[in-house]
Amino acid sequence: MFYRIAGSVFLGVFFVTLSLFSIDLDYNSALEIAYQNNADILQLEKDFRIAKFELDYGFANMFYPSIKASGSYTYQGSSDNGSIRTVKQEDGIVELTNYTYSDSYSLSVSLNKTLFDGFQNYNTFRTKKVNYTLSERKLYDKKKEIKLNLLSSFFKVLLLQSNIETLKLSMELSSNQILEALQKFNLRQATQIDVNKAKLSYQQSYLKLLEAQHNYEKEKLNLSSLLGLTNGEDINIKNKFYDIESCIKLGEGDLNPEKIINSSLSNDITYFTYECNIENERLNGKTLEWSRFPSISAGINYAYSYERDRNTLDLKSWQGSWSIGLNASLPLDALLPNSSIDSQISVSKENLKKYLLQKEAYEKSLQNTVRSYFLDFKYNKELLENQKMNLQIAGENFNLAKKQKELGRIKEIDFITSEIAYLQAKNDYESAYYDYYMVLAKIERMIE
């Protein structure tokens, strides 16, 4: 009786979860919330927009000229204590008080364009285009990462919920098993060994239940973190555990090792980052090489001005002037041996070698990762098939035990043992089912 009461109290108290709010979510809704609340995605979206602005600037800088407009106004006056001066006019000489002033206006517009700069602007534009593509891929890869992590946590919660329910029932059965063993022991129909076995089964169920509840609470916290929920909301998952299969598009028939490896190389963000670093360094090297050549620029300037002549009192008419210039400059120091340009080119070449080595090493590592996933898939597939068979056998034994019990051919303790074995087989099958589809999800992420 002690174990029955203890089990009831434990199950009634231990599994109370305190929460302020309850949220009903299916997997697709949870995924949208995770995207919206993830700080990394928000930052990567900003980086992507910045990269787009920089790309537009690089394009404009490559084709558009520099246009500047300027204007000025000058006023100057003076007085010589009322002295008289003479001013010649067409109709004679005019005497004026020596108070003079002059003013002038001017406007100018200039247009300048670099015609050749060693392809610096062009290579800068190409670099910004590479960085733009990289920022776009980083954003997409982060979403893939969140999708995989959410899938893992979302259905892990459902798996642990199912395990807890199974273990709760198993614990109750173990408590009944102890009572049955004690009754048989008092009637001298069982030994102390049988009683101890029943107690041990109860303790094992208790420990498994304790571990499952601990893992369940931790996984709920992890799921809340992935969703960006911080107010202690209790998440009510609307999906069923076996819905995990419908969330994964990749099937067993799509698992071609060579195709998966090639596709993973095309889609892996780290590998793509190495490729971008290599391309940018090559562009940098080309820019440095071409910087030895002269840069050529052209400009057009147009100015318009007038000035009041203080000596004649006449206004000079508006006067316009324009000019066209062509400018060429050559960095002579770049032509000297062991110049700074030579040093920069050497550094660029070494960086390029470094990136190529890193890319090659990572490519091998990525291929091994794919092969490792295939080994995991093979193992989990065989494990799932065996656990499915074990569940079928345990289910058949349990059904037979029911019939035998109805006919009075087996003892209660044997029936309880059969039911506990069936529940354990159910737990093992669901765990294998989860692991099998999570391996598929990891492979799918590599080729998306």
Tab-separated table of C-alpha atoms in Angstrom:
chain	number	residue	atom	x	y	z
A	1	MET	CA	0.000	0.000	0.000
A	2	PHE	CA	2.891	2.345	0.731
A	3	TYR	CA	4.099	2.221	-2.878
A	4	ARG	CA	0.604	2.817	-4.271
A	5	ILE	CA	0.146	5.911	-2.075
A	6	ALA	CA	3.686	7.175	-2.697
A	7	GLY	CA	3.249	6.766	-6.424
A	8	SER	CA	-0.072	8.621	-6.424
A	9	VAL	CA	1.298	11.527	-4.380
A	10	PHE	CA	4.431	11.717	-6.527
A	11	LEU	CA	2.463	11.742	-9.747
A	12	GLY	CA	0.029	14.299	-8.370
A	13	VAL	CA	2.655	16.777	-7.212
A	14	PHE	CA	5.748	16.295	-9.342
A	15	PHE	CA	4.127	16.988	-12.686
A	16	VAL	CA	2.608	20.366	-11.882
A	17	THR	CA	3.993	23.028	-14.237
A	18	LEU	CA	3.465	26.650	-13.294
A	19	SER	CA	2.902	29.113	-16.108
A	20	LEU	CA	1.390	32.526	-16.553
A	21	PHE	CA	0.159	32.082	-20.130
A	22	SER	CA	-0.651	29.237	-22.453
A	23	ILE	CA	0.064	29.366	-26.190
A	24	ASP	CA	-1.302	26.886	-28.733
A	25	LEU	CA	1.166	26.343	-31.566
A	26	ASP	CA	1.653	24.040	-34.496
A	27	TYR	CA	5.074	23.565	-36.050
A	28	ASN	CA	4.624	26.003	-38.951
A	29	SER	CA	3.344	28.781	-36.681
A	30	ALA	CA	6.207	28.166	-34.271
A	31	LEU	CA	8.683	28.439	-37.134
A	32	GLU	CA	7.338	31.851	-38.156
A	33	ILE	CA	7.553	33.084	-34.555
A	34	ALA	CA	11.121	31.808	-34.274
A	35	TYR	CA	12.093	33.687	-37.437
A	36	GLN	CA	10.484	36.921	-36.219
A	37	ASN	CA	12.025	36.866	-32.734
A	38	ASN	CA	15.528	35.650	-33.518
A	39	ALA	CA	18.113	38.381	-32.878
A	40	ASP	CA	20.624	36.880	-35.313
A	41	ILE	CA	18.113	37.006	-38.159
A	42	LEU	CA	17.283	40.638	-37.382
A	43	GLN	CA	20.993	41.505	-37.471
A	44	LEU	CA	21.611	39.538	-40.673
A	45	GLU	CA	18.664	41.272	-42.344
A	46	LYS	CA	20.262	44.628	-41.510
A	47	ASP	CA	23.612	43.411	-42.824
A	48	PHE	CA	21.885	42.292	-46.017
A	49	ARG	CA	20.292	45.716	-46.541
A	50	ILE	CA	23.626	47.432	-45.878
A	51	ALA	CA	25.311	45.141	-48.420
A	52	LYS	CA	22.611	46.088	-50.961
A	53	PHE	CA	23.238	49.817	-50.399
A	54	GLU	CA	26.986	49.292	-50.747
A	55	LEU	CA	26.432	47.361	-53.976
A	56	ASP	CA	24.336	50.218	-55.381
A	57	TYR	CA	27.034	52.690	-54.358
A	58	GLY	CA	29.712	50.589	-56.051
A	59	PHE	CA	27.678	50.511	-59.262
A	60	ALA	CA	27.113	54.281	-59.200
A	61	ASN	CA	30.762	54.966	-58.459
A	62	MET	CA	31.780	52.845	-61.431
A	63	PHE	CA	29.623	54.616	-64.051
A	64	TYR	CA	28.429	57.980	-62.763
A	65	PRO	CA	30.634	61.102	-62.957
A	66	SER	CA	31.262	63.485	-60.092
A	67	ILE	CA	29.255	66.703	-60.524
A	68	LYS	CA	29.867	69.776	-58.376
A	69	ALA	CA	28.325	73.251	-58.401
A	70	SER	CA	29.679	76.319	-56.599
A	71	GLY	CA	28.847	80.009	-56.330
A	72	SER	CA	30.248	83.152	-54.699
A	73	TYR	CA	29.323	86.756	-54.001
A	74	THR	CA	31.742	89.532	-53.005
A	75	TYR	CA	30.908	93.078	-51.928
A	76	GLN	CA	33.597	95.688	-51.173
A	77	GLY	CA	33.232	99.391	-50.329
A	78	SER	CA	35.537	102.237	-49.124
A	79	SER	CA	35.456	105.977	-48.326
A	80	ASP	CA	38.230	108.637	-48.559
A	81	ASN	CA	36.833	111.406	-46.246
A	82	GLY	CA	34.803	113.082	-48.940
A	83	SER	CA	37.693	113.770	-51.357
A	84	ILE	CA	36.792	114.396	-54.952
A	85	ARG	CA	37.827	112.217	-57.835
A	86	THR	CA	37.076	112.449	-61.512
A	87	VAL	CA	35.563	109.747	-63.644
A	88	LYS	CA	35.659	109.832	-67.431
A	89	GLN	CA	32.396	109.200	-69.236
A	90	GLU	CA	31.485	109.417	-72.933
A	91	ASP	CA	29.842	112.792	-72.440
A	92	GLY	CA	32.678	114.304	-70.439
A	93	ILE	CA	34.345	114.254	-67.065
A	94	VAL	CA	32.260	113.722	-63.907
A	95	GLU	CA	33.421	114.688	-60.422
A	96	LEU	CA	32.363	112.259	-57.603
A	97	THR	CA	32.865	112.055	-53.903
A	98	ASN	CA	35.530	109.407	-53.348
A	99	TYR	CA	33.181	106.784	-51.976
A	100	THR	CA	33.542	103.619	-53.979
A	101	TYR	CA	32.326	100.060	-53.883
A	102	SER	CA	32.487	97.004	-56.064
A	103	ASP	CA	30.649	93.690	-56.109
A	104	SER	CA	30.943	90.480	-58.082
A	105	TYR	CA	29.013	87.232	-58.605
A	106	SER	CA	30.154	83.918	-59.973
A	107	LEU	CA	28.669	80.460	-60.596
A	108	SER	CA	30.498	77.376	-61.767
A	109	VAL	CA	29.702	73.736	-62.543
A	110	SER	CA	32.316	71.018	-62.895
A	111	LEU	CA	32.019	67.435	-64.057
A	112	ASN	CA	34.809	64.918	-63.476
A	113	LYS	CA	35.108	61.238	-64.294
A	114	THR	CA	37.890	58.735	-63.833
A	115	LEU	CA	38.411	57.018	-67.164
A	116	PHE	CA	40.930	54.436	-66.032
A	117	ASP	CA	42.102	53.570	-62.520
A	118	GLY	CA	43.527	50.114	-62.965
A	119	PHE	CA	39.993	48.637	-62.762
A	120	GLN	CA	39.863	49.623	-59.106
A	121	ASN	CA	36.225	50.763	-59.196
A	122	TYR	CA	35.237	47.722	-61.242
A	123	ASN	CA	36.940	45.288	-58.871
A	124	THR	CA	35.481	47.126	-55.879
A	125	PHE	CA	32.022	46.669	-57.387
A	126	ARG	CA	32.675	42.958	-57.924
A	127	THR	CA	33.852	42.624	-54.321
A	128	LYS	CA	30.697	44.307	-53.057
A	129	LYS	CA	28.641	41.981	-55.234
A	130	VAL	CA	30.381	38.953	-53.675
A	131	ASN	CA	29.738	40.359	-50.195
A	132	TYR	CA	26.096	41.000	-51.082
A	133	THR	CA	25.621	37.392	-52.188
A	134	LEU	CA	27.402	36.163	-49.056
A	135	SER	CA	25.169	38.219	-46.755
A	136	GLU	CA	22.095	36.854	-48.544
A	137	ARG	CA	23.322	33.278	-48.114
A	138	LYS	CA	24.156	33.848	-44.433
A	139	LEU	CA	20.599	34.997	-43.797
A	140	TYR	CA	19.170	31.956	-45.570
A	141	ASP	CA	21.534	29.592	-43.746
A	142	LYS	CA	20.560	31.036	-40.358
A	143	LYS	CA	16.927	30.296	-41.174
A	144	LYS	CA	17.870	26.714	-42.055
A	145	GLU	CA	19.708	26.396	-38.748
A	146	ILE	CA	16.711	27.692	-36.789
A	147	LYS	CA	14.393	25.371	-38.702
A	148	LEU	CA	16.489	22.307	-37.800
A	149	ASN	CA	16.891	23.326	-34.153
A	150	LEU	CA	13.186	24.052	-33.810
A	151	LEU	CA	12.235	20.752	-35.433
A	152	SER	CA	14.530	18.924	-33.019
A	153	SER	CA	13.235	20.691	-29.905
A	154	PHE	CA	9.566	20.831	-30.949
A	155	PHE	CA	9.183	17.094	-31.438
A	156	LYS	CA	11.598	16.257	-28.619
A	157	VAL	CA	9.068	17.861	-26.282
A	158	LEU	CA	6.337	15.653	-27.746
A	159	LEU	CA	8.576	12.588	-27.429
A	160	LEU	CA	9.313	13.335	-23.783
A	161	GLN	CA	5.631	13.995	-23.102
A	162	SER	CA	4.817	10.568	-24.485
A	163	ASN	CA	7.658	8.996	-22.504
A	164	ILE	CA	6.432	10.611	-19.293
A	165	GLU	CA	2.890	9.335	-19.779
A	166	THR	CA	4.224	5.861	-20.462
A	167	LEU	CA	6.535	5.956	-17.446
A	168	LYS	CA	3.744	7.219	-15.188
A	169	LEU	CA	1.660	4.218	-16.159
A	170	SER	CA	4.665	1.948	-15.809
A	171	MET	CA	5.266	3.302	-12.307
A	172	GLU	CA	1.680	2.606	-11.286
A	173	LEU	CA	2.005	-0.908	-12.633
A	174	SER	CA	5.240	-1.374	-10.724
A	175	SER	CA	3.464	-0.285	-7.545
A	176	ASN	CA	0.744	-2.871	-8.196
A	177	GLN	CA	3.442	-5.406	-8.921
A	178	ILE	CA	4.910	-4.839	-5.445
A	179	LEU	CA	1.504	-5.356	-3.813
A	180	GLU	CA	0.974	-8.531	-5.795
A	181	ALA	CA	4.408	-9.833	-4.822
A	182	LEU	CA	3.802	-9.036	-1.134
A	183	GLN	CA	0.462	-10.842	-1.165
A	184	LYS	CA	2.039	-13.882	-2.777
A	185	PHE	CA	4.905	-13.723	-0.301
A	186	ASN	CA	2.484	-13.707	2.665
A	187	LEU	CA	0.754	-16.760	1.203
A	188	ARG	CA	4.147	-18.385	0.743
A	189	GLN	CA	3.553	-18.443	-3.031
A	190	ALA	CA	6.493	-16.113	-3.772
A	191	THR	CA	9.955	-15.567	-2.386
A	192	GLN	CA	11.682	-12.485	-1.063
A	193	ILE	CA	13.552	-12.387	-4.353
A	194	ASP	CA	10.248	-11.840	-6.182
A	195	VAL	CA	9.370	-9.001	-3.809
A	196	ASN	CA	12.773	-7.376	-4.277
A	197	LYS	CA	12.469	-7.665	-8.056
A	198	ALA	CA	9.156	-5.813	-7.906
A	199	LYS	CA	10.652	-3.090	-5.697
A	200	LEU	CA	13.624	-2.760	-8.012
A	201	SER	CA	11.294	-2.401	-10.993
A	202	TYR	CA	9.466	0.391	-9.157
A	203	GLN	CA	12.683	2.221	-8.357
A	204	GLN	CA	13.876	1.924	-11.933
A	205	SER	CA	10.583	3.334	-13.190
A	206	TYR	CA	10.849	6.170	-10.681
A	207	LEU	CA	14.374	7.081	-11.789
A	208	LYS	CA	13.408	6.969	-15.458
A	209	LEU	CA	10.401	9.147	-14.740
A	210	LEU	CA	12.506	11.621	-12.785
A	211	GLU	CA	15.023	11.839	-15.631
A	212	ALA	CA	12.308	12.181	-18.272
A	213	GLN	CA	10.603	15.013	-16.367
A	214	HIS	CA	13.933	16.805	-15.895
A	215	ASN	CA	14.726	16.494	-19.604
A	216	TYR	CA	11.206	17.603	-20.464
A	217	GLU	CA	11.443	20.818	-18.432
A	218	LYS	CA	14.863	21.611	-19.906
A	219	GLU	CA	13.630	20.994	-23.441
A	220	LYS	CA	10.638	23.265	-22.871
A	221	LEU	CA	13.033	26.023	-21.813
A	222	ASN	CA	15.105	25.388	-24.923
A	223	LEU	CA	11.986	25.544	-27.091
A	224	SER	CA	10.913	28.818	-25.462
A	225	SER	CA	14.368	30.227	-26.125
A	226	LEU	CA	14.203	29.228	-29.794
A	227	LEU	CA	10.810	30.912	-30.073
A	228	GLY	CA	12.034	34.049	-28.327
A	229	LEU	CA	9.468	33.675	-25.515
A	230	THR	CA	10.681	34.970	-22.159
A	231	ASN	CA	7.522	35.471	-20.068
A	232	GLY	CA	7.116	31.922	-18.820
A	233	GLU	CA	4.480	30.967	-21.379
A	234	ASP	CA	3.329	27.358	-21.347
A	235	ILE	CA	3.478	26.034	-24.910
A	236	ASN	CA	0.679	23.715	-25.923
A	237	ILE	CA	1.812	21.838	-29.034
A	238	LYS	CA	-1.023	21.056	-31.441
A	239	ASN	CA	0.930	18.556	-33.534
A	240	LYS	CA	1.130	14.848	-32.822
A	241	PHE	CA	4.496	13.178	-32.322
A	242	TYR	CA	4.343	11.244	-35.587
A	243	ASP	CA	3.769	14.491	-37.551
A	244	ILE	CA	7.552	14.874	-37.639
A	245	GLU	CA	7.558	12.765	-40.808
A	246	SER	CA	5.442	15.328	-42.708
A	247	CYS	CA	7.837	18.160	-41.751
A	248	ILE	CA	10.735	16.583	-43.666
A	249	LYS	CA	10.661	16.591	-47.468
A	250	LEU	CA	13.698	14.378	-47.971
A	251	GLY	CA	12.915	10.695	-48.385
A	252	GLU	CA	15.020	7.568	-48.239
A	253	GLY	CA	14.927	7.307	-52.037
A	254	ASP	CA	16.668	10.683	-52.350
A	255	LEU	CA	19.774	9.594	-50.446
A	256	ASN	CA	22.460	9.339	-53.100
A	257	PRO	CA	25.821	9.808	-51.309
A	258	GLU	CA	27.668	11.473	-54.202
A	259	LYS	CA	24.799	13.819	-55.020
A	260	ILE	CA	24.401	14.727	-51.360
A	261	ILE	CA	28.125	15.508	-51.050
A	262	ASN	CA	28.122	17.689	-54.177
A	263	SER	CA	24.960	19.447	-53.103
A	264	SER	CA	26.288	20.050	-49.589
A	265	LEU	CA	29.393	21.714	-51.050
A	266	SER	CA	27.148	24.053	-53.022
A	267	ASN	CA	24.937	24.917	-50.056
A	268	ASP	CA	27.229	24.918	-47.025
A	269	ILE	CA	27.695	28.478	-45.759
A	270	THR	CA	31.206	27.954	-44.361
A	271	TYR	CA	32.417	26.471	-47.639
A	272	PHE	CA	30.789	29.314	-49.554
A	273	THR	CA	32.474	31.842	-47.242
A	274	TYR	CA	35.860	30.377	-48.137
A	275	GLU	CA	34.990	30.702	-51.827
A	276	CYS	CA	34.025	34.352	-51.302
A	277	ASN	CA	37.265	35.056	-49.435
A	278	ILE	CA	39.222	33.498	-52.297
A	279	GLU	CA	37.363	35.528	-54.929
A	280	ASN	CA	37.802	38.781	-52.997
A	281	GLU	CA	41.512	38.142	-52.528
A	282	ARG	CA	41.941	37.460	-56.238
A	283	LEU	CA	40.212	40.738	-57.041
A	284	ASN	CA	42.421	42.512	-54.529
A	285	GLY	CA	45.518	41.040	-56.180
A	286	LYS	CA	44.384	42.161	-59.625
A	287	THR	CA	43.714	45.672	-58.342
A	288	LEU	CA	47.195	45.865	-56.847
A	289	GLU	CA	48.804	44.633	-60.076
A	290	TRP	CA	46.958	47.203	-62.190
A	291	SER	CA	47.782	50.015	-59.764
A	292	ARG	CA	51.240	50.195	-61.402
A	293	PHE	CA	49.614	51.681	-64.509
A	294	PRO	CA	48.724	55.373	-64.810
A	295	SER	CA	45.279	56.542	-63.815
A	296	ILE	CA	43.462	58.824	-66.246
A	297	SER	CA	40.635	61.223	-65.496
A	298	ALA	CA	38.789	63.901	-67.464
A	299	GLY	CA	36.919	66.997	-66.376
A	300	ILE	CA	34.716	69.758	-67.760
A	301	ASN	CA	34.308	73.089	-65.982
A	302	TYR	CA	31.980	75.970	-66.842
A	303	ALA	CA	31.981	79.320	-64.970
A	304	TYR	CA	29.649	82.315	-65.295
A	305	SER	CA	30.360	85.694	-63.607
A	306	TYR	CA	29.992	89.497	-63.701
A	307	GLU	CA	31.710	92.352	-61.865
A	308	ARG	CA	30.848	96.023	-61.242
A	309	ASP	CA	33.767	98.307	-62.233
A	310	ARG	CA	34.164	101.056	-59.626
A	311	ASN	CA	36.208	103.269	-61.958
A	312	THR	CA	33.681	103.564	-64.762
A	313	LEU	CA	30.422	103.022	-62.887
A	314	ASP	CA	29.469	100.633	-65.670
A	315	LEU	CA	28.393	97.062	-65.113
A	316	LYS	CA	30.433	94.539	-66.947
A	317	SER	CA	28.254	92.087	-68.760
A	318	TRP	CA	27.899	88.491	-67.701
A	319	GLN	CA	30.906	86.495	-68.842
A	320	GLY	CA	31.059	82.739	-69.280
A	321	SER	CA	34.112	80.535	-69.554
A	322	TRP	CA	34.626	76.816	-69.896
A	323	SER	CA	37.484	74.383	-69.904
A	324	ILE	CA	38.144	70.720	-70.599
A	325	GLY	CA	40.969	68.891	-68.921
A	326	LEU	CA	42.572	65.487	-69.133
A	327	ASN	CA	44.712	64.337	-66.271
A	328	ALA	CA	47.070	61.364	-65.975
A	329	SER	CA	49.096	60.304	-62.966
A	330	LEU	CA	51.615	57.539	-62.524
A	331	PRO	CA	52.852	56.294	-59.126
A	332	LEU	CA	56.590	56.102	-59.795
A	333	ASP	CA	57.323	54.452	-56.454
A	334	ALA	CA	55.278	51.447	-57.601
A	335	LEU	CA	57.809	50.872	-60.393
A	336	LEU	CA	60.736	50.589	-58.007
A	337	PRO	CA	61.910	47.161	-56.836
A	338	ASN	CA	60.621	46.025	-53.417
A	339	SER	CA	58.035	48.779	-53.372
A	340	SER	CA	55.049	48.884	-51.034
A	341	ILE	CA	52.904	47.589	-53.886
A	342	ASP	CA	55.163	44.539	-54.188
A	343	SER	CA	54.748	43.890	-50.466
A	344	GLN	CA	50.974	44.178	-50.667
A	345	ILE	CA	50.890	41.827	-53.657
A	346	SER	CA	52.987	39.288	-51.741
A	347	VAL	CA	50.628	39.494	-48.764
A	348	SER	CA	47.642	39.020	-51.079
A	349	LYS	CA	49.204	35.920	-52.645
A	350	GLU	CA	49.908	34.389	-49.228
A	351	ASN	CA	46.361	35.105	-48.087
A	352	LEU	CA	45.060	33.445	-51.232
A	353	LYS	CA	47.136	30.326	-50.540
A	354	LYS	CA	45.866	30.277	-46.957
A	355	TYR	CA	42.214	30.481	-48.037
A	356	LEU	CA	42.724	27.731	-50.619
A	357	LEU	CA	44.226	25.431	-47.979
A	358	GLN	CA	41.395	26.205	-45.558
A	359	LYS	CA	38.833	25.517	-48.255
A	360	GLU	CA	40.458	22.194	-49.160
A	361	ALA	CA	40.630	21.103	-45.505
A	362	TYR	CA	37.022	22.073	-44.861
A	363	GLU	CA	35.869	20.296	-48.016
A	364	LYS	CA	37.326	17.031	-46.706
A	365	SER	CA	35.777	17.649	-43.300
A	366	LEU	CA	32.382	18.335	-44.865
A	367	GLN	CA	32.548	15.161	-46.936
A	368	ASN	CA	33.329	13.168	-43.788
A	369	THR	CA	30.386	14.813	-42.037
A	370	VAL	CA	28.052	13.710	-44.835
A	371	ARG	CA	29.429	10.165	-44.688
A	372	SER	CA	28.971	10.205	-40.918
A	373	TYR	CA	25.317	11.184	-41.374
A	374	PHE	CA	24.857	8.294	-43.778
A	375	LEU	CA	26.310	5.906	-41.210
A	376	ASP	CA	23.937	7.336	-38.610
A	377	PHE	CA	21.043	6.946	-41.029
A	378	LYS	CA	21.911	3.317	-41.734
A	379	TYR	CA	22.207	2.573	-38.017
A	380	ASN	CA	18.970	4.366	-37.103
A	381	LYS	CA	17.093	2.696	-39.933
A	382	GLU	CA	18.100	-0.767	-38.711
A	383	LEU	CA	17.418	0.239	-35.115
A	384	LEU	CA	13.958	1.532	-36.041
A	385	GLU	CA	13.113	-1.689	-37.874
A	386	ASN	CA	14.217	-3.776	-34.889
A	387	GLN	CA	12.377	-1.597	-32.382
A	388	LYS	CA	9.268	-1.832	-34.533
A	389	MET	CA	9.574	-5.613	-34.491
A	390	ASN	CA	10.150	-5.587	-30.724
A	391	LEU	CA	7.050	-3.432	-30.262
A	392	GLN	CA	4.979	-5.827	-32.359
A	393	ILE	CA	6.206	-8.812	-30.347
A	394	ALA	CA	5.662	-7.018	-27.036
A	395	GLY	CA	2.170	-6.024	-28.194
A	396	GLU	CA	1.349	-9.598	-29.170
A	397	ASN	CA	2.613	-10.850	-25.808
A	398	PHE	CA	0.534	-8.247	-24.004
A	399	ASN	CA	-2.613	-9.220	-25.931
A	400	LEU	CA	-1.951	-12.897	-25.214
A	401	ALA	CA	-1.437	-12.060	-21.545
A	402	LYS	CA	-4.825	-10.319	-21.504
A	403	LYS	CA	-6.529	-13.402	-22.859
A	404	GLN	CA	-4.632	-15.680	-20.491
A	405	LYS	CA	-5.598	-13.467	-17.568
A	406	GLU	CA	-9.280	-13.564	-18.555
A	407	LEU	CA	-9.059	-17.354	-18.616
A	408	GLY	CA	-7.265	-17.381	-15.277
A	409	ARG	CA	-4.219	-19.126	-16.685
A	410	ILE	CA	-1.553	-16.600	-15.579
A	411	LYS	CA	-0.864	-14.723	-12.386
A	412	GLU	CA	-1.531	-11.008	-11.994
A	413	ILE	CA	2.154	-10.328	-11.514
A	414	ASP	CA	2.972	-11.958	-14.865
A	415	PHE	CA	0.312	-9.874	-16.605
A	416	ILE	CA	1.716	-6.679	-15.115
A	417	THR	CA	5.214	-7.672	-16.214
A	418	SER	CA	3.935	-8.138	-19.774
A	419	GLU	CA	2.271	-4.724	-19.791
A	420	ILE	CA	5.410	-2.992	-18.494
A	421	ALA	CA	7.461	-4.706	-21.222
A	422	TYR	CA	5.023	-3.416	-23.854
A	423	LEU	CA	5.221	0.156	-22.559
A	424	GLN	CA	9.016	0.050	-22.549
A	425	ALA	CA	9.019	-1.252	-26.127
A	426	LYS	CA	6.728	1.650	-27.094
A	427	ASN	CA	9.166	4.156	-25.574
A	428	ASP	CA	12.131	2.576	-27.344
A	429	TYR	CA	10.304	2.612	-30.694
A	430	GLU	CA	9.357	6.292	-30.423
A	431	SER	CA	12.933	7.250	-29.529
A	432	ALA	CA	14.249	5.335	-32.556
A	433	TYR	CA	11.576	6.954	-34.739
A	434	TYR	CA	12.665	10.421	-33.590
A	435	ASP	CA	16.379	9.720	-34.163
A	436	TYR	CA	15.694	8.305	-37.644
A	437	TYR	CA	13.878	11.402	-38.885
A	438	MET	CA	16.278	13.810	-37.214
A	439	VAL	CA	19.150	12.296	-39.228
A	440	LEU	CA	17.087	12.849	-42.377
A	441	ALA	CA	16.476	16.446	-41.267
A	442	LYS	CA	20.215	17.055	-40.821
A	443	ILE	CA	20.938	15.718	-44.308
A	444	GLU	CA	18.087	17.779	-45.743
A	445	ARG	CA	19.523	20.949	-44.231
A	446	MET	CA	22.846	20.329	-46.004
A	447	ILE	CA	21.259	20.198	-49.463
A	448	GLU	CA	18.572	22.908	-49.174
